[in-house]
Amino acid sequence: MTARVALGIDIGGSGIKGAPVDVDSGVQLGERVKIATPAKSTPEAVAAIVDQIADQLADRLPKDAPIGVTIPGVVQHGVVRTAANIDKSWIDAPGQEIFSQALGRRCLLVNDADAAGVAEARFGAAQGQRGLVILTTLGTGIGIALIHNGVLIPNAELGHLEIDGHDAETRAAASAREREGLSWERWAKRLQRYYRHVEDLLWPDLFVVGGGVSRKADKFLPLLSLRTPIIPAALQNAAGIIGAASLAAD
Ligand code: BGC
């Protein structure tokens, strides 16, 4: 049997990355293509780069390969509803339609953290986990995926919970640690406050921590004291690509 292959494209604050994915094993096939996110990340500018990435990967993909694209905002029925860390002109833009037109065929648009969560649940750190898994991506913002018994509940925006009068991601995302030059200990105090609040509201069975900083999980996860087990993501920065491809192939 030949492998089922789909294209996953992950739109982030600094780069837009794409790669072919074997959707049965969740393995990224070969090197990814990465192009810098345009300074003004409007729908038109981003769509042009998404098309360029698909072009560069065309000879590594079957002609009719499904395509999944992620975006760092709420996606309802193909329409982008929020834009915390991308150009505000995305709000209410028909993103799925815009990308489908740029690519010349139908694609699936999904929230970035939801894609990463699906990848971790199907192929990564939360594989086979029953009950409620909460994936949190710590990056520019805080992304959340809620997965119950393997099923995604999309568009959970708990990164924006108000804690101590602040939008939580402005204090506890990885970008806040860098911006404020926080030690691991001081940042971990903020994470402790954040994760404790989330576990008190939703009583998850497992937290999975993704985002680039999860590579350094040993610096901050041991400093947290929670009732919920908390573990680093397994797929790290390939999770968005793998999850988007996997969802597109469903
Ligand atoms: C956005 C989410 C996104 C997360 C990670 C947040 O600011 O509201 O939709 O998943 O950042 O990029």
Short mmCIF file of C-alpha atoms and ligand atoms in Angstrom, two decimals:
data_model
loop_
_atom_site.label_atom_id
_atom_site.label_comp_id
_atom_site.label_asym_id
_atom_site.label_seq_id
_atom_site.Cartn_x
_atom_site.Cartn_y
_atom_site.Cartn_z
CA MET A 1 0.00 0.00 0.00
CA THR A 2 1.35 3.45 -0.83
CA ALA A 3 1.56 6.03 1.93
CA ARG A 4 -1.24 8.59 2.28
CA VAL A 5 0.51 11.94 2.09
CA ALA A 6 -0.87 15.43 2.83
CA LEU A 7 0.71 18.87 2.94
CA GLY A 8 0.78 20.73 6.25
CA ILE A 9 1.52 24.46 6.39
CA ASP A 10 1.96 26.25 9.72
CA ILE A 11 1.68 30.04 9.88
CA GLY A 12 3.61 31.51 12.78
CA GLY A 13 4.64 34.97 13.91
CA SER A 14 8.17 34.70 12.50
CA GLY A 15 7.97 31.98 9.85
CA ILE A 16 5.59 30.11 7.58
CA LYS A 17 6.63 26.45 7.32
CA GLY A 18 5.39 23.58 5.23
CA ALA A 19 6.20 19.92 4.66
CA PRO A 20 4.67 16.72 3.30
CA VAL A 21 3.39 14.40 6.02
CA ASP A 22 2.65 10.68 6.01
CA VAL A 23 -0.78 10.92 7.63
CA ASP A 24 -0.91 7.29 8.73
CA SER A 25 2.26 7.48 10.82
CA GLY A 26 2.29 11.24 11.49
CA VAL A 27 5.84 11.48 10.19
CA GLN A 28 7.06 14.59 8.38
CA LEU A 29 8.61 13.50 5.10
CA GLY A 30 11.93 15.25 4.54
CA GLU A 31 13.03 18.80 5.15
CA ARG A 32 10.43 21.50 5.68
CA VAL A 33 10.35 24.68 3.59
CA LYS A 34 10.36 27.86 5.68
CA ILE A 35 9.79 31.44 4.51
CA ALA A 36 9.78 34.46 6.84
CA THR A 37 6.34 35.83 7.74
CA PRO A 38 5.92 39.21 6.02
CA ALA A 39 6.24 42.19 8.38
CA LYS A 40 2.70 43.18 7.45
CA SER A 41 1.01 39.78 7.66
CA THR A 42 -2.18 40.61 5.73
CA PRO A 43 -4.28 37.80 4.18
CA GLU A 44 -2.96 38.64 0.68
CA ALA A 45 0.70 38.69 1.73
CA VAL A 46 0.40 35.45 3.72
CA ALA A 47 -1.59 33.68 0.97
CA ALA A 48 1.15 34.50 -1.56
CA ILE A 49 3.74 32.81 0.67
CA VAL A 50 1.53 29.79 1.35
CA ASP A 51 1.22 29.37 -2.42
CA GLN A 52 5.00 29.70 -2.84
CA ILE A 53 5.59 26.97 -0.23
CA ALA A 54 3.10 24.63 -1.93
CA ASP A 55 4.85 25.28 -5.27
CA GLN A 56 8.27 24.49 -3.83
CA LEU A 57 6.93 21.21 -2.42
CA ALA A 58 4.83 20.19 -5.44
CA ASP A 59 7.32 17.60 -6.73
CA ARG A 60 7.38 15.90 -3.31
CA LEU A 61 3.57 15.50 -3.13
CA PRO A 62 0.86 13.58 -4.99
CA LYS A 63 -1.10 15.93 -7.29
CA ASP A 64 -4.31 15.67 -5.24
CA ALA A 65 -2.70 15.70 -1.78
CA PRO A 66 -4.98 17.28 0.85
CA ILE A 67 -3.67 20.56 2.26
CA GLY A 68 -4.08 21.79 5.83
CA VAL A 69 -3.08 25.30 6.91
CA THR A 70 -2.87 26.69 10.46
CA ILE A 71 -3.41 30.25 11.63
CA PRO A 72 -2.87 31.80 15.09
CA GLY A 73 -6.51 32.81 15.56
CA VAL A 74 -10.01 31.41 16.01
CA VAL A 75 -11.31 29.72 12.85
CA GLN A 76 -15.06 29.21 12.61
CA HIS A 77 -16.33 27.47 9.48
CA GLY A 78 -13.29 28.66 7.52
CA VAL A 79 -13.57 32.28 8.70
CA VAL A 80 -10.84 33.78 10.92
CA ARG A 81 -12.44 35.49 13.92
CA THR A 82 -9.54 36.77 16.03
CA ALA A 83 -6.00 38.00 15.38
CA ALA A 84 -4.10 38.52 18.64
CA ASN A 85 -0.62 38.15 17.13
CA ILE A 86 -1.15 38.63 13.38
CA ASP A 87 -2.37 41.53 11.25
CA LYS A 88 -5.79 42.70 12.42
CA SER A 89 -7.09 42.59 8.83
CA TRP A 90 -7.49 38.82 9.37
CA ILE A 91 -10.51 39.42 11.59
CA ASP A 92 -13.58 38.11 9.73
CA ALA A 93 -11.49 37.29 6.64
CA PRO A 94 -12.69 34.09 4.87
CA GLY A 95 -9.24 32.53 5.36
CA GLN A 96 -10.04 29.06 4.07
CA GLU A 97 -11.49 30.53 0.87
CA ILE A 98 -8.53 32.91 0.45
CA PHE A 99 -5.99 30.07 0.73
CA SER A 100 -8.05 27.72 -1.45
CA GLN A 101 -8.09 30.36 -4.20
CA ALA A 102 -4.37 31.10 -3.87
CA LEU A 103 -3.57 27.37 -4.01
CA GLY A 104 -6.02 26.63 -6.79
CA ARG A 105 -7.72 23.91 -4.78
CA ARG A 106 -9.63 23.33 -1.57
CA CYS A 107 -7.68 23.36 1.68
CA LEU A 108 -8.55 23.15 5.36
CA LEU A 109 -7.87 26.06 7.72
CA VAL A 110 -7.45 25.34 11.43
CA ASN A 111 -6.27 27.15 14.56
CA ASP A 112 -2.53 26.56 15.14
CA ALA A 113 -2.82 25.19 18.67
CA ASP A 114 -5.73 22.94 17.67
CA ALA A 115 -3.55 21.46 14.91
CA ALA A 116 -0.65 20.92 17.34
CA GLY A 117 -3.01 19.31 19.87
CA VAL A 118 -4.42 16.89 17.30
CA ALA A 119 -0.86 15.93 16.28
CA GLU A 120 0.18 15.27 19.88
CA ALA A 121 -3.01 13.27 20.55
CA ARG A 122 -2.72 11.17 17.39
CA PHE A 123 1.05 10.71 17.14
CA GLY A 124 2.85 12.39 20.04
CA ALA A 125 2.95 12.86 23.81
CA ALA A 126 -0.81 12.36 24.37
CA GLN A 127 -1.28 9.32 22.15
CA GLY A 128 -3.84 6.93 23.66
CA GLN A 129 -4.61 9.27 26.58
CA ARG A 130 -8.26 9.02 27.69
CA GLY A 131 -10.19 11.86 29.33
CA LEU A 132 -9.32 15.51 28.85
CA VAL A 133 -5.93 16.52 27.44
CA ILE A 134 -5.06 20.21 27.36
CA LEU A 135 -2.22 21.10 25.03
CA THR A 136 -0.75 24.53 25.69
CA THR A 137 1.68 26.08 23.23
CA LEU A 138 3.96 28.64 24.88
CA GLY A 139 5.21 30.99 22.18
CA THR A 140 4.36 34.54 21.15
CA GLY A 141 0.96 33.86 22.71
CA ILE A 142 -0.53 30.93 24.60
CA GLY A 143 -2.39 28.52 22.34
CA ILE A 144 -4.76 25.90 23.69
CA ALA A 145 -6.17 22.66 22.35
CA LEU A 146 -8.82 20.75 24.27
CA ILE A 147 -8.96 17.08 23.32
CA HIS A 148 -11.46 14.78 24.98
CA ASN A 149 -11.05 11.04 24.37
CA GLY A 150 -9.15 11.91 21.20
CA VAL A 151 -11.79 14.35 19.92
CA LEU A 152 -10.87 18.01 19.45
CA ILE A 153 -13.11 20.72 20.91
CA PRO A 154 -11.94 23.57 18.66
CA ASN A 155 -11.10 27.21 19.33
CA ALA A 156 -10.58 27.14 23.09
CA GLU A 157 -8.96 30.53 23.78
CA LEU A 158 -7.86 30.01 27.38
CA GLY A 159 -4.58 31.76 26.65
CA HIS A 160 -6.59 34.95 27.09
CA LEU A 161 -8.01 34.12 30.52
CA GLU A 162 -7.86 37.20 32.71
CA ILE A 163 -5.57 36.52 35.63
CA ASP A 164 -4.70 39.21 38.20
CA GLY A 165 -6.14 41.80 35.82
CA HIS A 166 -4.01 40.76 32.82
CA ASP A 167 -4.60 38.82 29.63
CA ALA A 168 -2.71 35.67 30.74
CA GLU A 169 -0.61 35.29 27.58
CA THR A 170 0.89 38.76 28.02
CA ARG A 171 2.43 37.54 31.32
CA ALA A 172 3.01 33.82 30.88
CA ALA A 173 3.76 33.18 27.19
CA ALA A 174 7.37 32.39 26.27
CA SER A 175 7.56 35.84 24.65
CA ALA A 176 6.90 37.48 28.06
CA ARG A 177 9.89 35.63 29.55
CA GLU A 178 12.13 36.88 26.74
CA ARG A 179 10.73 40.41 26.64
CA GLU A 180 11.10 40.91 30.40
CA GLY A 181 14.33 38.91 30.75
CA LEU A 182 12.73 36.69 33.43
CA SER A 183 14.70 33.90 35.11
CA TRP A 184 13.23 30.40 34.73
CA GLU A 185 12.14 30.60 38.38
CA ARG A 186 10.27 33.89 37.98
CA TRP A 187 8.61 32.75 34.78
CA ALA A 188 7.67 29.43 36.40
CA LYS A 189 5.80 31.36 39.13
CA ARG A 190 3.61 32.86 36.41
CA LEU A 191 3.14 29.48 34.77
CA GLN A 192 2.20 28.00 38.14
CA ARG A 193 -0.50 30.65 38.59
CA TYR A 194 -1.75 30.04 35.04
CA TYR A 195 -1.83 26.24 35.02
CA ARG A 196 -3.32 26.07 38.53
CA HIS A 197 -6.16 28.34 37.39
CA VAL A 198 -6.81 26.24 34.29
CA GLU A 199 -6.75 22.96 36.20
CA ASP A 200 -9.19 24.38 38.77
CA LEU A 201 -11.61 25.31 35.99
CA LEU A 202 -11.39 22.26 33.72
CA TRP A 203 -9.88 19.37 35.72
CA PRO A 204 -7.86 17.90 32.86
CA ASP A 205 -6.19 14.48 32.98
CA LEU A 206 -3.02 15.69 31.28
CA PHE A 207 -1.30 18.93 30.28
CA VAL A 208 1.05 18.78 27.29
CA VAL A 209 3.40 21.75 26.87
CA GLY A 210 4.41 22.67 23.33
CA GLY A 211 6.03 25.61 21.59
CA GLY A 212 9.76 26.12 20.98
CA VAL A 213 10.48 26.56 24.69
CA SER A 214 9.26 23.01 25.39
CA ARG A 215 12.73 21.90 24.24
CA LYS A 216 13.91 23.38 27.55
CA ALA A 217 11.08 21.82 29.59
CA ASP A 218 13.58 20.52 32.19
CA LYS A 219 14.28 24.16 33.17
CA PHE A 220 10.69 24.98 34.17
CA LEU A 221 8.36 21.97 34.38
CA PRO A 222 10.08 20.60 37.53
CA LEU A 223 9.39 23.99 39.21
CA LEU A 224 5.60 23.56 38.85
CA SER A 225 3.42 21.97 41.48
CA LEU A 226 0.10 20.87 40.00
CA ARG A 227 -2.33 18.05 40.60
CA THR A 228 -2.44 17.36 36.85
CA PRO A 229 0.49 15.54 35.22
CA ILE A 230 2.32 17.98 32.91
CA ILE A 231 4.69 16.76 30.18
CA PRO A 232 6.55 18.28 27.21
CA ALA A 233 5.18 17.85 23.70
CA ALA A 234 6.91 15.20 21.60
CA LEU A 235 6.63 16.69 18.11
CA GLN A 236 7.78 20.20 19.03
CA ASN A 237 7.79 22.61 16.11
CA ALA A 238 6.57 20.00 13.61
CA ALA A 239 3.29 19.57 15.52
CA GLY A 240 1.38 22.29 13.63
CA ILE A 241 2.42 20.92 10.24
CA ILE A 242 1.62 17.32 11.19
CA GLY A 243 -1.74 18.20 12.79
CA ALA A 244 -2.86 20.37 9.87
CA ALA A 245 -1.96 17.65 7.35
CA SER A 246 -3.65 14.97 9.45
CA LEU A 247 -6.89 16.97 9.82
CA ALA A 248 -6.92 17.81 6.11
CA ALA A 249 -6.72 14.10 5.31
CA ASP A 250 -9.65 13.16 7.60
C1 BGC B 1 -4.44 33.26 19.78
C2 BGC B 1 -4.75 31.79 19.57
C3 BGC B 1 -3.49 31.07 19.12
C4 BGC B 1 -2.36 31.31 20.11
C5 BGC B 1 -1.06 30.68 19.67
C6 BGC B 1 -3.29 33.39 20.76
O1 BGC B 1 -2.98 34.74 20.96
O2 BGC B 1 -5.56 33.95 20.29
O3 BGC B 1 -5.78 31.64 18.62
O4 BGC B 1 -3.76 29.70 19.03
O5 BGC B 1 -2.15 32.70 20.28
O6 BGC B 1 -0.61 31.17 18.47
#
